[in-house]
mmCIF file of N, CA, C and O in Angstrom:
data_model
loop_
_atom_site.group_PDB
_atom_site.id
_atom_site.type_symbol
_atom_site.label_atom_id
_atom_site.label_comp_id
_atom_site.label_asym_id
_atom_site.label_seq_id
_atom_site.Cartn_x
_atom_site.Cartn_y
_atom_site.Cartn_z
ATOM 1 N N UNK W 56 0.849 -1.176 0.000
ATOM 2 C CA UNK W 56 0.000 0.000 0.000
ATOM 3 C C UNK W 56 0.893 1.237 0.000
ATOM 4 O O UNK W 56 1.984 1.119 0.558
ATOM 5 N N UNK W 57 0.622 2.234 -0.470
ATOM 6 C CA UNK W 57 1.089 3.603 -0.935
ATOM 7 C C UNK W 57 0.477 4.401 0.438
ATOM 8 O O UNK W 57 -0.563 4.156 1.049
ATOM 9 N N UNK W 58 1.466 5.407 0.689
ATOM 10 C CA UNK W 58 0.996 6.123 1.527
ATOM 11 C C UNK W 58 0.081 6.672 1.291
ATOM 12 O O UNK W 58 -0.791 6.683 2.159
ATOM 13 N N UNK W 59 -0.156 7.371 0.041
ATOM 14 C CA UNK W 59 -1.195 7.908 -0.168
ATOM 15 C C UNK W 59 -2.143 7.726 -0.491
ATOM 16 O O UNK W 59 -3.112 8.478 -0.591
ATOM 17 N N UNK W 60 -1.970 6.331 -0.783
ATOM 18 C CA UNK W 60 -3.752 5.396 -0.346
ATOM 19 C C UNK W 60 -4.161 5.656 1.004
ATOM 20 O O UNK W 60 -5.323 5.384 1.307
ATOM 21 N N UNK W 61 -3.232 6.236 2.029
ATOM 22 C CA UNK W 61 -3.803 6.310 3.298
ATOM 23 C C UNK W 61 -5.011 8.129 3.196
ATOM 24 O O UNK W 61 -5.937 8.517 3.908
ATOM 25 N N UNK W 62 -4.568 8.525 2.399
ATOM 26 C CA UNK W 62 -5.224 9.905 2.850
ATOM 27 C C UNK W 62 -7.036 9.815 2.453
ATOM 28 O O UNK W 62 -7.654 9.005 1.762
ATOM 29 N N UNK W 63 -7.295 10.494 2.891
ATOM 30 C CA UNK W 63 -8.977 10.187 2.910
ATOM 31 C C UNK W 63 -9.530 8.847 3.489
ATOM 32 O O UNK W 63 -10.604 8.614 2.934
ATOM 33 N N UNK W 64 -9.225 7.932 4.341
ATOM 34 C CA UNK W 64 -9.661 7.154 4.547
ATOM 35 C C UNK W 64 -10.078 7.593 6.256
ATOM 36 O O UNK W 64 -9.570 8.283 7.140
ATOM 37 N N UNK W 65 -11.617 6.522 6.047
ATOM 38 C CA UNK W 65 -11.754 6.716 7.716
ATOM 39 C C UNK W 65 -11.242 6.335 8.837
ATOM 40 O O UNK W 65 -11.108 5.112 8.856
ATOM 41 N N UNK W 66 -10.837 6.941 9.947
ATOM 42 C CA UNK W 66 -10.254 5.981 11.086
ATOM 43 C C UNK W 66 -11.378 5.457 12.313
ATOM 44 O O UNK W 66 -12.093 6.383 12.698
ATOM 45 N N UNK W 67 -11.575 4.467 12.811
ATOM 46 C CA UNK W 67 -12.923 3.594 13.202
ATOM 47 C C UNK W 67 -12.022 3.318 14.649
ATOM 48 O O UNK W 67 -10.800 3.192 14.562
ATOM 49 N N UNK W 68 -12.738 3.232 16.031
ATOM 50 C CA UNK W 68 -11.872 2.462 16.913
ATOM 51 C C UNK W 68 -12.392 1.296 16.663
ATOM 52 O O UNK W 68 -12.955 1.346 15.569
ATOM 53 N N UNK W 69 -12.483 0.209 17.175
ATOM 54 C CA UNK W 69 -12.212 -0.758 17.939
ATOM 55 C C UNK W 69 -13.782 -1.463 17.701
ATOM 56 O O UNK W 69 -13.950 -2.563 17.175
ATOM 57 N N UNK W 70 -14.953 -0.515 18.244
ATOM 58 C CA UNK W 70 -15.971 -0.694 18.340
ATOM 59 C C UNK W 70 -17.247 0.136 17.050
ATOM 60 O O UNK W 70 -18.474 0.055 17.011
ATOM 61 N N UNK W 71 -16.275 0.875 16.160
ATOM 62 C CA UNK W 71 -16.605 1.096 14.856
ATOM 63 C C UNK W 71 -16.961 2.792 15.223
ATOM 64 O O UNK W 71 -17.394 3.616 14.418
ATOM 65 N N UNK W 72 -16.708 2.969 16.352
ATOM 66 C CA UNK W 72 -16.786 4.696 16.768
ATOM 67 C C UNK W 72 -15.805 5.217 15.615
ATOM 68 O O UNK W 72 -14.796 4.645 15.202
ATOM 69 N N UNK W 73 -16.339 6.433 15.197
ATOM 70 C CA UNK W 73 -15.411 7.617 14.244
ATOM 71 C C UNK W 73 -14.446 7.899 14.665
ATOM 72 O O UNK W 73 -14.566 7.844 15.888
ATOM 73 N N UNK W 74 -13.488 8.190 14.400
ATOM 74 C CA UNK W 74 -12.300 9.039 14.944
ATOM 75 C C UNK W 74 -11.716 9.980 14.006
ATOM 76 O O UNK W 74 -11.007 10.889 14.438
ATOM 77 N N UNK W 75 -11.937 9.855 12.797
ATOM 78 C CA UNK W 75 -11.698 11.011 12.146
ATOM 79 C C UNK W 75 -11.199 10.366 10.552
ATOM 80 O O UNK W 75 -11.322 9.162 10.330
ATOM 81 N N UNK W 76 -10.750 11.118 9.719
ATOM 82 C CA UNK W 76 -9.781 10.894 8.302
ATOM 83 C C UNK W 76 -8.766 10.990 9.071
ATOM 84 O O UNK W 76 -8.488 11.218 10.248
ATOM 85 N N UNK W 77 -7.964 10.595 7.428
ATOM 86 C CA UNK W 77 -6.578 10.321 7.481
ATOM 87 C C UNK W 77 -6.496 11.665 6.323
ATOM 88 O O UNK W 77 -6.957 11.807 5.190
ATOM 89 N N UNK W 78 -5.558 12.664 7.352
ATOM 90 C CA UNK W 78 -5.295 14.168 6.243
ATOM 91 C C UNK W 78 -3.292 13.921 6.184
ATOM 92 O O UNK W 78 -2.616 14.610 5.421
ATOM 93 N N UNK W 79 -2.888 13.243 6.775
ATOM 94 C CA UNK W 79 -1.610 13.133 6.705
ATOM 95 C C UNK W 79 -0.783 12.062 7.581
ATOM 96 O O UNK W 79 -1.166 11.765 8.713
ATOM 97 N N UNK W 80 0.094 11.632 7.141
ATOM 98 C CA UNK W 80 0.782 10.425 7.443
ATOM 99 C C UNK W 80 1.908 11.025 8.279
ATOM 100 O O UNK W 80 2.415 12.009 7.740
ATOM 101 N N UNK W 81 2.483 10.650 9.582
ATOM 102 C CA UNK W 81 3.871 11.227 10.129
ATOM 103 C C UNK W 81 4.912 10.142 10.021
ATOM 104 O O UNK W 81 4.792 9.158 10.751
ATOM 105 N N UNK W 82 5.935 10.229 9.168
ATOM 106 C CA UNK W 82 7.183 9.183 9.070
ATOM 107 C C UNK W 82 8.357 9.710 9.954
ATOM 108 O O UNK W 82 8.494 10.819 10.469
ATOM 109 N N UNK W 83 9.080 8.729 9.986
ATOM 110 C CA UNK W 83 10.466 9.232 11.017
ATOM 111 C C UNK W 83 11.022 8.420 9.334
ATOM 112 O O UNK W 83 10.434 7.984 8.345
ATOM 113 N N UNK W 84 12.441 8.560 9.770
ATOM 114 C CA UNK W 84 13.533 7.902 8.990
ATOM 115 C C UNK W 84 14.474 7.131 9.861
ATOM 116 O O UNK W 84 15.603 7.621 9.897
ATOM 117 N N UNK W 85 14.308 6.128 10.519
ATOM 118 C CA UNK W 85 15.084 5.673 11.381
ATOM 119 C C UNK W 85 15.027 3.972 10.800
ATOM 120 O O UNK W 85 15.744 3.265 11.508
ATOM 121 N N UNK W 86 14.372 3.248 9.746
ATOM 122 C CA UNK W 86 14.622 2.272 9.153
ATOM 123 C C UNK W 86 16.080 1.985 8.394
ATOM 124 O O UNK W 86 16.917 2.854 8.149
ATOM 125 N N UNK W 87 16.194 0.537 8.071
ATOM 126 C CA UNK W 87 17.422 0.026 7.692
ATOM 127 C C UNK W 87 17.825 0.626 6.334
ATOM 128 O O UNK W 87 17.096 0.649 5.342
ATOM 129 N N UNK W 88 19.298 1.193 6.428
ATOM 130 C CA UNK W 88 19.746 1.842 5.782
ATOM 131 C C UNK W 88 19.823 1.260 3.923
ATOM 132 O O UNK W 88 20.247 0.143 3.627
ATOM 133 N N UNK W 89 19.369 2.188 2.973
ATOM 134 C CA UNK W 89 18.579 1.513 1.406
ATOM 135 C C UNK W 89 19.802 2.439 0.215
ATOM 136 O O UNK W 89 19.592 3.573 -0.215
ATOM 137 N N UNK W 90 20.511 1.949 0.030
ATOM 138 C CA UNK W 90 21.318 2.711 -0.808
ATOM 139 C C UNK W 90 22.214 4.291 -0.250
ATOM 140 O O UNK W 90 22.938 4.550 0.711
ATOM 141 N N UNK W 91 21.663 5.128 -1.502
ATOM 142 C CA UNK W 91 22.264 6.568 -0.968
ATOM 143 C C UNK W 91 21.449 7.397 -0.409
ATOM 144 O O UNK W 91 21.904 8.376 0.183
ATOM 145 N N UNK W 92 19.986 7.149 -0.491
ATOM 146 C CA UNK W 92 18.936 7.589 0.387
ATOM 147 C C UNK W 92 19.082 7.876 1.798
ATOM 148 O O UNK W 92 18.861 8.989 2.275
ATOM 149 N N UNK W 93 19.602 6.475 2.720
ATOM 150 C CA UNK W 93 19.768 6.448 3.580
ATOM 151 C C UNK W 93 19.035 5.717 4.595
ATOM 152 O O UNK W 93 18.868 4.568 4.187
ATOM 153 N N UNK W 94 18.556 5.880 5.677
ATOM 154 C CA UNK W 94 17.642 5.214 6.449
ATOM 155 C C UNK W 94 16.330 5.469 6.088
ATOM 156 O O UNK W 94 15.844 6.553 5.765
ATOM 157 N N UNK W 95 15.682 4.156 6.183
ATOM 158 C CA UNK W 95 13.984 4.079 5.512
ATOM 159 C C UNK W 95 13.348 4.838 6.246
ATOM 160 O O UNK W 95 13.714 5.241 7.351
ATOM 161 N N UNK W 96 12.193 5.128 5.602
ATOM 162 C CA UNK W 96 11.212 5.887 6.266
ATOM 163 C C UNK W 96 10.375 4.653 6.658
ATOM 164 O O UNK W 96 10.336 3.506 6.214
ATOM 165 N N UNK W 97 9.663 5.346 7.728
ATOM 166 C CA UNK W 97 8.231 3.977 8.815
ATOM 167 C C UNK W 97 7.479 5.244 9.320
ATOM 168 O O UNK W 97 7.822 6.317 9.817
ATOM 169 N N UNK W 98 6.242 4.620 8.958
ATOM 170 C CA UNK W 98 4.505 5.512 9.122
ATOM 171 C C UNK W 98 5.141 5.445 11.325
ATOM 172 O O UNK W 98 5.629 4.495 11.938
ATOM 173 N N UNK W 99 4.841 6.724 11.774
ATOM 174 C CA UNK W 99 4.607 6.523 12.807
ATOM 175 C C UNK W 99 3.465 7.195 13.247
ATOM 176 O O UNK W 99 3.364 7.351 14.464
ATOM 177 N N UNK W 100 2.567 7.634 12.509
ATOM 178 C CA UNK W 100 1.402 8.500 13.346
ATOM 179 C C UNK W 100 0.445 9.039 11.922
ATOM 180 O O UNK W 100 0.722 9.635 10.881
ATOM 181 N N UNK W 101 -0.408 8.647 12.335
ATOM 182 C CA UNK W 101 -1.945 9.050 11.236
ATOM 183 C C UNK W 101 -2.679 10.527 11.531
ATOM 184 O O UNK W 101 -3.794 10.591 12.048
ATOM 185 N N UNK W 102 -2.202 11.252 11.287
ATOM 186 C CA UNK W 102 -3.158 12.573 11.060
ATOM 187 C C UNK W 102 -4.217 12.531 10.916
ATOM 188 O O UNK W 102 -4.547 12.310 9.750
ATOM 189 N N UNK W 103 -5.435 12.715 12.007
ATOM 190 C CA UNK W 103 -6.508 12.747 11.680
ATOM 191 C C UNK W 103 -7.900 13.809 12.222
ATOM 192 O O UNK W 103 -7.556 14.762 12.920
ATOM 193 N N UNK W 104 -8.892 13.718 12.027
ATOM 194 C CA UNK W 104 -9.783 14.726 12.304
ATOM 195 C C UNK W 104 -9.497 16.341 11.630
ATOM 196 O O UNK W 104 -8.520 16.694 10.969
ATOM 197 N N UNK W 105 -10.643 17.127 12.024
ATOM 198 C CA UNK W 105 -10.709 18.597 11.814
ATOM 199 C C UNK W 105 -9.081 19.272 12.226
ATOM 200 O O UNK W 105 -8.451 19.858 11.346
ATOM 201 N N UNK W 106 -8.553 19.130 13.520
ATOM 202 C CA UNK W 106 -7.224 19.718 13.646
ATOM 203 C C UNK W 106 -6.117 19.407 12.575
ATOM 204 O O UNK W 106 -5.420 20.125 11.859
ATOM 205 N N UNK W 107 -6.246 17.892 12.772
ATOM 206 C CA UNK W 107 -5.259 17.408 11.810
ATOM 207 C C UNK W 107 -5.511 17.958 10.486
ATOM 208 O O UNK W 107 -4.429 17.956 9.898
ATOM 209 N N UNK W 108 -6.349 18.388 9.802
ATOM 210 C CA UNK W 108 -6.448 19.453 8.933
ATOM 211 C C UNK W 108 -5.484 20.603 9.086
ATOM 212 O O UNK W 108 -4.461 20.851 8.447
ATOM 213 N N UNK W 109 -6.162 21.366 10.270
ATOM 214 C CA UNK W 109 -5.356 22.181 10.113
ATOM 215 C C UNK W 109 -3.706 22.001 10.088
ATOM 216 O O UNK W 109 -3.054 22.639 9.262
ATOM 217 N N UNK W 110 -3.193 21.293 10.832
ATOM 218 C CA UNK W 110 -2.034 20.882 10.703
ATOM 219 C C UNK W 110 -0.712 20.336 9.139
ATOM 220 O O UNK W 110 0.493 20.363 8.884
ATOM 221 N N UNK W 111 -2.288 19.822 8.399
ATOM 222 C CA UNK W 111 -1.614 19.585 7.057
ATOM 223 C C UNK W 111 -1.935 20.824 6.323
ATOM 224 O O UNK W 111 -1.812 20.485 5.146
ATOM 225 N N UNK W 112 -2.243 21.948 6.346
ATOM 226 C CA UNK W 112 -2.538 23.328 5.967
ATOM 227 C C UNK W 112 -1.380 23.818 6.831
ATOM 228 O O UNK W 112 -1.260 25.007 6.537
ATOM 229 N N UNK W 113 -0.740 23.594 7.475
ATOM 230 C CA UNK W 113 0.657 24.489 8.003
ATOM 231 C C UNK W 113 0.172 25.379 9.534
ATOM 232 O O UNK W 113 0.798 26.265 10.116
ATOM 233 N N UNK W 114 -1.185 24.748 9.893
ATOM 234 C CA UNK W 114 -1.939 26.019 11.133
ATOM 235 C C UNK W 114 -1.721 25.273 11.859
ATOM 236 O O UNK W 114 -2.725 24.640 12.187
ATOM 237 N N UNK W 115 -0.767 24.962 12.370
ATOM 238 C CA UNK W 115 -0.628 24.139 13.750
ATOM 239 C C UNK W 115 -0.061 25.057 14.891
ATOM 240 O O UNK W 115 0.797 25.925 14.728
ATOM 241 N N UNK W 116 -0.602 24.767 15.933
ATOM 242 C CA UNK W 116 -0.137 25.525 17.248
ATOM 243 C C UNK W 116 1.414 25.725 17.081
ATOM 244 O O UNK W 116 1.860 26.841 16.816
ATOM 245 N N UNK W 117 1.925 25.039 17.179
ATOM 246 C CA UNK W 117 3.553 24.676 17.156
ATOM 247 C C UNK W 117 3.968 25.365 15.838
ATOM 248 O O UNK W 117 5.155 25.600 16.064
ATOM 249 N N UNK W 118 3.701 25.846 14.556
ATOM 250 C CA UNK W 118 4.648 26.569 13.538
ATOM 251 C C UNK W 118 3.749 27.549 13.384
ATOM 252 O O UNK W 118 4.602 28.206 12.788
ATOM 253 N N UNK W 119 2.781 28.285 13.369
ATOM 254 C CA UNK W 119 2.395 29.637 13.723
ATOM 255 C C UNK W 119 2.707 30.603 14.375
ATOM 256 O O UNK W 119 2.267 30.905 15.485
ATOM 257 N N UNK W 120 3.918 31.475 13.395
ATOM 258 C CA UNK W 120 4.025 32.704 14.392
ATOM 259 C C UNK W 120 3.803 33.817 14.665
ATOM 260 O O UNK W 120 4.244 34.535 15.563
ATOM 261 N N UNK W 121 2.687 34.087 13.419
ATOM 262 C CA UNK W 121 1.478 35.590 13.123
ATOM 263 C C UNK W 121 1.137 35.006 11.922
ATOM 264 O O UNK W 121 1.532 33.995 11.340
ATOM 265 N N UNK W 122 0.114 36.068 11.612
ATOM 266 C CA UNK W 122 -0.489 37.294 12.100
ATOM 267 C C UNK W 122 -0.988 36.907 13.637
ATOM 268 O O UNK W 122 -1.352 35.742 13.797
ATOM 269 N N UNK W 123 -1.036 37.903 14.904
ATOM 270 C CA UNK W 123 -1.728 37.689 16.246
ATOM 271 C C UNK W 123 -2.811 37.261 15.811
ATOM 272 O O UNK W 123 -2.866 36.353 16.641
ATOM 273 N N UNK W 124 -3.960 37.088 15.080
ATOM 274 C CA UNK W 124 -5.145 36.467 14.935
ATOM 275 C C UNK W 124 -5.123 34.925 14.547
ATOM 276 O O UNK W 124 -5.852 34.010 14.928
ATOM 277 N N UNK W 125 -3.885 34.936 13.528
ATOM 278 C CA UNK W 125 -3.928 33.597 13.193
ATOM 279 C C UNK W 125 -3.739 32.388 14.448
ATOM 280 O O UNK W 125 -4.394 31.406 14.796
ATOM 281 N N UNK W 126 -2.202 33.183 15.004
ATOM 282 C CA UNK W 126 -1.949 32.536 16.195
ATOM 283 C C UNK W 126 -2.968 32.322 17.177
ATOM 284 O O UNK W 126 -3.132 31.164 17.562
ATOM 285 N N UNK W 127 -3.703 33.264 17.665
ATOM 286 C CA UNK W 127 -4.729 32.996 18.522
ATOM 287 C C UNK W 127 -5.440 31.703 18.257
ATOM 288 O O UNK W 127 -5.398 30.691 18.956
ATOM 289 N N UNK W 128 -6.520 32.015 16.426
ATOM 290 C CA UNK W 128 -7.112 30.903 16.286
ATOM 291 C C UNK W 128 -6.643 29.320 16.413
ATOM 292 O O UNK W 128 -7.293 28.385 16.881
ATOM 293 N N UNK W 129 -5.211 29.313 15.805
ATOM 294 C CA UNK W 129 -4.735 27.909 16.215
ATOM 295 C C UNK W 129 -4.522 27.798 17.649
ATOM 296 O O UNK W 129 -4.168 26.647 17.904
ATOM 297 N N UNK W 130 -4.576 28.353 18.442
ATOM 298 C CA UNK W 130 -4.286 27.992 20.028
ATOM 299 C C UNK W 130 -5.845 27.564 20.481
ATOM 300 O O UNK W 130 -5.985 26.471 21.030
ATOM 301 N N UNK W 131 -6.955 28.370 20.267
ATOM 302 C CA UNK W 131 -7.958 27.840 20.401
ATOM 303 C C UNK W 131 -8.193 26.520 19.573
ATOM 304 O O UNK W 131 -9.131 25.916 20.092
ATOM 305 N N UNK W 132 -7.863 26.071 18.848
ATOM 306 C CA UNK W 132 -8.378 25.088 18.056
ATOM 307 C C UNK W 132 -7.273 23.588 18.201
ATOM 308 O O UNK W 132 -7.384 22.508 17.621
ATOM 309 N N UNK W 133 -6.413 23.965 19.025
ATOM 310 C CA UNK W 133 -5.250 23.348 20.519
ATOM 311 C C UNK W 133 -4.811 22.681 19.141
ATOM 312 O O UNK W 133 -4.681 23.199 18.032
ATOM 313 N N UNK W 134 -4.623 21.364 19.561
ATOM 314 C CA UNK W 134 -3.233 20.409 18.806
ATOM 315 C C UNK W 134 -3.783 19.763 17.920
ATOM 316 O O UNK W 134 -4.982 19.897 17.674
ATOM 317 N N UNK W 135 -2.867 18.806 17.174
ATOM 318 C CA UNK W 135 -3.543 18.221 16.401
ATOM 319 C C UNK W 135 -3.566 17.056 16.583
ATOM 320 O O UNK W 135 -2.559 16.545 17.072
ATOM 321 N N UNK W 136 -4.741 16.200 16.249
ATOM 322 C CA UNK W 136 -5.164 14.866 16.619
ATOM 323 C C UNK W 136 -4.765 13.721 15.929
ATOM 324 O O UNK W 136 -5.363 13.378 14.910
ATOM 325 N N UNK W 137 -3.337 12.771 16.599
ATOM 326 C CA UNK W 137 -2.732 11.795 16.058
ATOM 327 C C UNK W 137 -2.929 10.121 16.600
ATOM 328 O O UNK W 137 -3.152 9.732 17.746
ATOM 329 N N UNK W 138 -2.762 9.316 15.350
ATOM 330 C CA UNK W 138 -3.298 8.244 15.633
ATOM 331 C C UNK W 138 -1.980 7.817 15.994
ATOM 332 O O UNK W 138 -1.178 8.602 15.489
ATOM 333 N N UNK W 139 -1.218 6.629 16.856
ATOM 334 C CA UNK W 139 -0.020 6.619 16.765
ATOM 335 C C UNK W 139 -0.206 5.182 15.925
ATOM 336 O O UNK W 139 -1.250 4.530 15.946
ATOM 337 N N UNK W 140 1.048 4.797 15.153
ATOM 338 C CA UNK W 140 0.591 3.913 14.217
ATOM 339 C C UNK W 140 0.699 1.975 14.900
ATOM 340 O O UNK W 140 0.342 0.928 14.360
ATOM 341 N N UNK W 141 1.054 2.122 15.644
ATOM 342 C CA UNK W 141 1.496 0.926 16.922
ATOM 343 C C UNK W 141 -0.365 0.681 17.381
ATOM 344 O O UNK W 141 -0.870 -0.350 17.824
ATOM 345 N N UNK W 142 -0.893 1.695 17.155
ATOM 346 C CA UNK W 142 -2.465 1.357 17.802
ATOM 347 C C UNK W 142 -3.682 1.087 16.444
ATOM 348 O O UNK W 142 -4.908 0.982 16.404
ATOM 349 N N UNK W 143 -2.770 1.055 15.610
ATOM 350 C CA UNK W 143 -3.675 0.647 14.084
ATOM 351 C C UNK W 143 -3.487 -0.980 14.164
ATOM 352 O O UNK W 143 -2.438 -1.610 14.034
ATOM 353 N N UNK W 144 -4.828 -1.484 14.422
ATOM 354 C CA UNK W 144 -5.180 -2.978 13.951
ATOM 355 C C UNK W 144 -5.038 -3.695 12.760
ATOM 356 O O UNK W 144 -4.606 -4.821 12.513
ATOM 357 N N UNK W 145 -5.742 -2.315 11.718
ATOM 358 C CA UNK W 145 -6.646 -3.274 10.689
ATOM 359 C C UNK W 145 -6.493 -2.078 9.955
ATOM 360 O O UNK W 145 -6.729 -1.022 10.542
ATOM 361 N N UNK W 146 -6.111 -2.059 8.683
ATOM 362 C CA UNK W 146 -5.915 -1.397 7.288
ATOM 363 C C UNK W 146 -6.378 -1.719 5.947
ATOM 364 O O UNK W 146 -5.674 -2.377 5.181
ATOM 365 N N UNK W 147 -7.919 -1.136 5.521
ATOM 366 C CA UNK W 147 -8.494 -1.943 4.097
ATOM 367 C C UNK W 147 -8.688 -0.499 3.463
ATOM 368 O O UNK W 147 -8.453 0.540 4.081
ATOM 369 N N UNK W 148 -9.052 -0.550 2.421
ATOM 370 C CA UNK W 148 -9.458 0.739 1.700
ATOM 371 C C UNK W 148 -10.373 1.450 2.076
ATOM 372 O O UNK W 148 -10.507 2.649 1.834
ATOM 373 N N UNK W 149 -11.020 0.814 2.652
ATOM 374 C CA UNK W 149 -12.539 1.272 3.317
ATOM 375 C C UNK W 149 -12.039 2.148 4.606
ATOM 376 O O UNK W 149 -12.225 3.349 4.801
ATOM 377 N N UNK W 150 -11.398 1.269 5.371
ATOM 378 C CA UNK W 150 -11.389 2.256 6.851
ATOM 379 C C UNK W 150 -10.379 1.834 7.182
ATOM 380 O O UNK W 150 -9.999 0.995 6.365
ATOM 381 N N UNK W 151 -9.315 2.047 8.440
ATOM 382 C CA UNK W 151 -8.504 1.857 9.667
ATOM 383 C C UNK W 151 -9.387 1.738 10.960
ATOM 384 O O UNK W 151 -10.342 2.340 11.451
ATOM 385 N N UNK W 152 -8.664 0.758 11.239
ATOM 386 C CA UNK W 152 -9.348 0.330 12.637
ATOM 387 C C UNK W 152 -7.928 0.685 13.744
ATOM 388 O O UNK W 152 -6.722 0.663 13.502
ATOM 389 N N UNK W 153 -8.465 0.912 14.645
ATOM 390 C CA UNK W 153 -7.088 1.672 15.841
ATOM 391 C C UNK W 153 -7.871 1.540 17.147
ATOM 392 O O UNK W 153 -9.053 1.833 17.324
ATOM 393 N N UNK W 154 -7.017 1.059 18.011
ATOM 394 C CA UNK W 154 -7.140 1.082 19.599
ATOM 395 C C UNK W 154 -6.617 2.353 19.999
ATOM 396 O O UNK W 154 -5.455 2.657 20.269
ATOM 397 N N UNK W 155 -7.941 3.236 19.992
ATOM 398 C CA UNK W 155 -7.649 4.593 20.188
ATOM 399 C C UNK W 155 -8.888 4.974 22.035
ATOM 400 O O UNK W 155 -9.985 4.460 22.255
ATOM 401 N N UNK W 156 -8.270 5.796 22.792
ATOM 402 C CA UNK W 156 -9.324 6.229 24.401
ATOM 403 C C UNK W 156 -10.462 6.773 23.445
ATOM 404 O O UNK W 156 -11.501 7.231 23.921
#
């Protein structure tokens, strides 16, 4: 699967409750080293819901540093909501399933 088969898909817990889309994938690079590339990339965290929007739009609490309005609104609208990828069960085209509180 392509990462970007992950985007738009729904994330479901456990018991088929919503938890949101998938608006962005978080990789580290800490996999076994692949030529001149270097160390692989590995999915560690699913971007999801309304924040996680904002977050793949660049409005995240954490890299906003004006206009004062902008900043404000992302502080009200707090962090962004990540799936960590260790709590994903089940991966079909249809949905993600995750042991999410």
């Amino acid at each position: 699967m392509l990462l970007s088969e992950l985007l738009g898909i729904p994330v479901v817990d456990e018991d088929g409750g919503r938890v949101g889309v998938v608006h962005d994938v978080v990789a580290v690079q800490d996999g076994p080293i692949t030529g001149s590339f270097g160390a692989a990339l590995r999915v560690d965290a699913l971007v999801v819901g309304r924040r996680g929007l904002w977050a793949r739009l660049g409005l995240s609490a954490a890299h906003v540093r004006g206009p004062s309005a902008i900043v404000r609104l992302t502080r009200i609208r707090g962090g962004t909501d990540e799936v960590p990828w260790r709590a994903v069960v089940g991966v079909s085209p249809e949905r993600i399933v995750a042991r999410v509180p």
